[in-house]
């Protein structure tokens, strides 16, 4: 894939995830709907962590936060997502892989081959929505998922994503919603809440050692007002609004494939393992 390097933070500049709760993943809960009867096993992914310049940019940002002169409350390297695993999630699923199980699939169970087949049928519609342009992911907004009690000092997920004021972002939204709706309508994705396009960078569900009781949050206020936080902001610090996304610029990155990945998997570079996908390259 080719990175569009415009606007990448130069300070050695350097999870899109979207919906669902997935074990060992970098995504945050994003939607409601029915609770699946079977464990979640796979997710639909727009991978971006293969771009080396993006990994450098994100690593520089998170590394600066971890090395802050005054330690940021609740921040620990174990809750920082490995840059190679960065992606946007378009849905999570409970799938059976007959090639691995080696036995007949129970009635009502969805299979990995069926999910891959559905994805392949969507390619012409995806290409049409791209309007002869590459599918690009702008990372120019940053925010947290809903913190405990609405308190930004009790945050659990920090994410990056687009602000949807550009043609690239609108095409991204159209493609994401098309894929998500098709998988919801076909019964693969049970979560019916609106898709939230985001890439998770920090997630306290990954904290190790795992705390007893409630998850330990981090302070979003301290993060934004730290030296590392101030370095990536593209707006006056006096205008910070902890309830709405802040403006940042981590560049715009091409996606050349929609993948179905296995949750908790780890490839040779630490990436999620793709079980197959739909190429977006003409």
Short mmCIF file of N, CA and C in Angstrom, two decimals, residues 11 23 27 103 144 149 175 181 220 223:
data_model
loop_
_atom_site.label_atom_id
_atom_site.label_comp_id
_atom_site.label_asym_id
_atom_site.label_seq_id
_atom_site.Cartn_x
_atom_site.Cartn_y
_atom_site.Cartn_z
N UNK A 11 7.64 15.50 14.00
CA UNK A 11 8.46 15.20 15.16
C UNK A 11 8.73 13.70 15.17
N UNK A 23 -12.02 -9.45 21.96
CA UNK A 23 -10.94 -9.85 22.82
C UNK A 23 -9.59 -9.64 22.15
N UNK A 27 -9.90 -2.31 19.74
CA UNK A 27 -11.12 -1.56 19.49
C UNK A 27 -11.90 -1.37 20.76
N UNK A 103 -15.03 -30.51 11.17
CA UNK A 103 -16.30 -31.21 11.30
C UNK A 103 -17.44 -30.34 10.78
N UNK A 144 -11.66 10.66 23.02
CA UNK A 144 -11.79 9.46 23.83
C UNK A 144 -13.21 8.92 23.71
N UNK A 149 -18.39 8.13 34.13
CA UNK A 149 -19.09 9.27 34.71
C UNK A 149 -18.94 10.54 33.90
N UNK A 175 -18.06 3.81 2.20
CA UNK A 175 -17.60 2.43 2.05
C UNK A 175 -17.79 1.66 3.36
N UNK A 181 -23.40 -2.48 6.76
CA UNK A 181 -24.83 -2.77 6.57
C UNK A 181 -25.04 -4.12 5.90
N UNK A 220 -7.31 11.92 30.40
CA UNK A 220 -7.27 12.57 29.09
C UNK A 220 -6.86 14.03 29.24
N UNK A 223 -3.19 14.14 29.51
CA UNK A 223 -2.60 13.81 28.22
C UNK A 223 -2.58 15.03 27.30
#
